[in-house]
Amino acid sequence: MTLTRDLDSTTAALDPFGADAVMRALPEAQRRSRHHLAAYRAERLSRHAAPARVALRNLA
């Protein structure tokens, strides 16, 4: 590995995975994670609310 005075080449040599690309992808990953969590919670609440809805319907 040869280090040069060029900051971009030094960064590329020291960081082969590309931290810049990772940092740019983080907001999208966070949005997807929040969406997945919200969908999971909604599905779980819906599943647990179904018996209560049936019980209320039977009372009427």
mmCIF file of the C-alpha atoms, coordinates in Angstrom:
data_MODEL
# 
_entry.id   MODEL 
# 
loop_
_atom_site.group_PDB 
_atom_site.id 
_atom_site.type_symbol 
_atom_site.label_atom_id 
_atom_site.label_alt_id 
_atom_site.label_comp_id 
_atom_site.label_asym_id 
_atom_site.label_entity_id 
_atom_site.label_seq_id 
_atom_site.pdbx_PDB_ins_code 
_atom_site.Cartn_x 
_atom_site.Cartn_y 
_atom_site.Cartn_z 
_atom_site.occupancy 
_atom_site.B_iso_or_equiv 
_atom_site.pdbx_formal_charge 
_atom_site.auth_seq_id 
_atom_site.auth_comp_id 
_atom_site.auth_asym_id 
_atom_site.auth_atom_id 
_atom_site.pdbx_PDB_model_num 
ATOM 1  C CA . MET A 1 1  ? 0.000   0.000   0.000  1.00 0.00 ? 1  MET A CA 1 
ATOM 2  C CA . THR A 1 2  ? 1.510   3.293   -1.056 1.00 0.00 ? 2  THR A CA 1 
ATOM 3  C CA . LEU A 1 3  ? 0.465   6.440   0.751  1.00 0.00 ? 3  LEU A CA 1 
ATOM 4  C CA . THR A 1 4  ? 0.546   9.613   -1.281 1.00 0.00 ? 4  THR A CA 1 
ATOM 5  C CA . ARG A 1 5  ? -0.079  13.218  -0.467 1.00 0.00 ? 5  ARG A CA 1 
ATOM 6  C CA . ASP A 1 6  ? -3.371  13.013  -2.352 1.00 0.00 ? 6  ASP A CA 1 
ATOM 7  C CA . LEU A 1 7  ? -6.098  12.723  0.294  1.00 0.00 ? 7  LEU A CA 1 
ATOM 8  C CA . ASP A 1 8  ? -8.531  10.848  -1.982 1.00 0.00 ? 8  ASP A CA 1 
ATOM 9  C CA . SER A 1 9  ? -5.975  8.166   -2.871 1.00 0.00 ? 9  SER A CA 1 
ATOM 10 C CA . THR A 1 10 ? -4.932  7.813   0.762  1.00 0.00 ? 10 THR A CA 1 
ATOM 11 C CA . THR A 1 11 ? -8.550  7.455   1.844  1.00 0.00 ? 11 THR A CA 1 
ATOM 12 C CA . ALA A 1 12 ? -9.233  4.909   -0.903 1.00 0.00 ? 12 ALA A CA 1 
ATOM 13 C CA . ALA A 1 13 ? -6.166  2.917   0.107  1.00 0.00 ? 13 ALA A CA 1 
ATOM 14 C CA . LEU A 1 14 ? -7.034  2.944   3.807  1.00 0.00 ? 14 LEU A CA 1 
ATOM 15 C CA . ASP A 1 15 ? -10.784 2.457   3.407  1.00 0.00 ? 15 ASP A CA 1 
ATOM 16 C CA . PRO A 1 16 ? -11.489 -0.149  0.715  1.00 0.00 ? 16 PRO A CA 1 
ATOM 17 C CA . PHE A 1 17 ? -15.162 -0.451  1.684  1.00 0.00 ? 17 PHE A CA 1 
ATOM 18 C CA . GLY A 1 18 ? -15.843 3.226   1.025  1.00 0.00 ? 18 GLY A CA 1 
ATOM 19 C CA . ALA A 1 19 ? -17.119 4.932   4.148  1.00 0.00 ? 19 ALA A CA 1 
ATOM 20 C CA . ASP A 1 20 ? -18.542 7.703   1.964  1.00 0.00 ? 20 ASP A CA 1 
ATOM 21 C CA . ALA A 1 21 ? -20.823 5.246   0.192  1.00 0.00 ? 21 ALA A CA 1 
ATOM 22 C CA . VAL A 1 22 ? -21.860 3.725   3.504  1.00 0.00 ? 22 VAL A CA 1 
ATOM 23 C CA . MET A 1 23 ? -22.636 7.126   5.010  1.00 0.00 ? 23 MET A CA 1 
ATOM 24 C CA . ARG A 1 24 ? -24.689 8.086   1.940  1.00 0.00 ? 24 ARG A CA 1 
ATOM 25 C CA . ALA A 1 25 ? -26.671 4.845   2.212  1.00 0.00 ? 25 ALA A CA 1 
ATOM 26 C CA . LEU A 1 26 ? -27.450 5.224   5.931  1.00 0.00 ? 26 LEU A CA 1 
ATOM 27 C CA . PRO A 1 27 ? -30.485 7.561   5.648  1.00 0.00 ? 27 PRO A CA 1 
ATOM 28 C CA . GLU A 1 28 ? -32.177 5.193   3.181  1.00 0.00 ? 28 GLU A CA 1 
ATOM 29 C CA . ALA A 1 29 ? -31.441 2.211   5.418  1.00 0.00 ? 29 ALA A CA 1 
ATOM 30 C CA . GLN A 1 30 ? -32.852 4.055   8.425  1.00 0.00 ? 30 GLN A CA 1 
ATOM 31 C CA . ARG A 1 31 ? -36.030 4.931   6.506  1.00 0.00 ? 31 ARG A CA 1 
ATOM 32 C CA . ARG A 1 32 ? -36.482 1.307   5.468  1.00 0.00 ? 32 ARG A CA 1 
ATOM 33 C CA . SER A 1 33 ? -35.886 0.150   9.026  1.00 0.00 ? 33 SER A CA 1 
ATOM 34 C CA . ARG A 1 34 ? -38.487 2.575   10.417 1.00 0.00 ? 34 ARG A CA 1 
ATOM 35 C CA . HIS A 1 35 ? -40.990 1.527   7.737  1.00 0.00 ? 35 HIS A CA 1 
ATOM 36 C CA . HIS A 1 36 ? -40.371 -2.158  8.494  1.00 0.00 ? 36 HIS A CA 1 
ATOM 37 C CA . LEU A 1 37 ? -40.802 -1.570  12.227 1.00 0.00 ? 37 LEU A CA 1 
ATOM 38 C CA . ALA A 1 38 ? -44.023 0.410   11.700 1.00 0.00 ? 38 ALA A CA 1 
ATOM 39 C CA . ALA A 1 39 ? -45.433 -2.293  9.417  1.00 0.00 ? 39 ALA A CA 1 
ATOM 40 C CA . TYR A 1 40 ? -44.485 -4.994  11.936 1.00 0.00 ? 40 TYR A CA 1 
ATOM 41 C CA . ARG A 1 41 ? -46.142 -3.114  14.792 1.00 0.00 ? 41 ARG A CA 1 
ATOM 42 C CA . ALA A 1 42 ? -49.296 -2.482  12.760 1.00 0.00 ? 42 ALA A CA 1 
ATOM 43 C CA . GLU A 1 43 ? -49.532 -6.148  11.788 1.00 0.00 ? 43 GLU A CA 1 
ATOM 44 C CA . ARG A 1 44 ? -48.964 -7.245  15.375 1.00 0.00 ? 44 ARG A CA 1 
ATOM 45 C CA . LEU A 1 45 ? -51.572 -4.823  16.749 1.00 0.00 ? 45 LEU A CA 1 
ATOM 46 C CA . SER A 1 46 ? -54.043 -5.953  14.115 1.00 0.00 ? 46 SER A CA 1 
ATOM 47 C CA . ARG A 1 47 ? -53.472 -9.597  15.008 1.00 0.00 ? 47 ARG A CA 1 
ATOM 48 C CA . HIS A 1 48 ? -53.991 -8.960  18.726 1.00 0.00 ? 48 HIS A CA 1 
ATOM 49 C CA . ALA A 1 49 ? -57.023 -6.733  18.167 1.00 0.00 ? 49 ALA A CA 1 
ATOM 50 C CA . ALA A 1 50 ? -58.915 -9.301  16.088 1.00 0.00 ? 50 ALA A CA 1 
ATOM 51 C CA . PRO A 1 51 ? -60.211 -11.383 19.054 1.00 0.00 ? 51 PRO A CA 1 
ATOM 52 C CA . ALA A 1 52 ? -61.358 -8.211  20.825 1.00 0.00 ? 52 ALA A CA 1 
ATOM 53 C CA . ARG A 1 53 ? -63.260 -7.099  17.715 1.00 0.00 ? 53 ARG A CA 1 
ATOM 54 C CA . VAL A 1 54 ? -64.976 -10.489 17.524 1.00 0.00 ? 54 VAL A CA 1 
ATOM 55 C CA . ALA A 1 55 ? -65.898 -10.338 21.222 1.00 0.00 ? 55 ALA A CA 1 
ATOM 56 C CA . LEU A 1 56 ? -67.353 -6.844  20.828 1.00 0.00 ? 56 LEU A CA 1 
ATOM 57 C CA . ARG A 1 57 ? -69.289 -7.940  17.761 1.00 0.00 ? 57 ARG A CA 1 
ATOM 58 C CA . ASN A 1 58 ? -70.731 -10.885 19.714 1.00 0.00 ? 58 ASN A CA 1 
ATOM 59 C CA . LEU A 1 59 ? -71.905 -8.566  22.504 1.00 0.00 ? 59 LEU A CA 1 
ATOM 60 C CA . ALA A 1 60 ? -74.024 -6.532  20.123 1.00 0.00 ? 60 ALA A CA 1 
# 
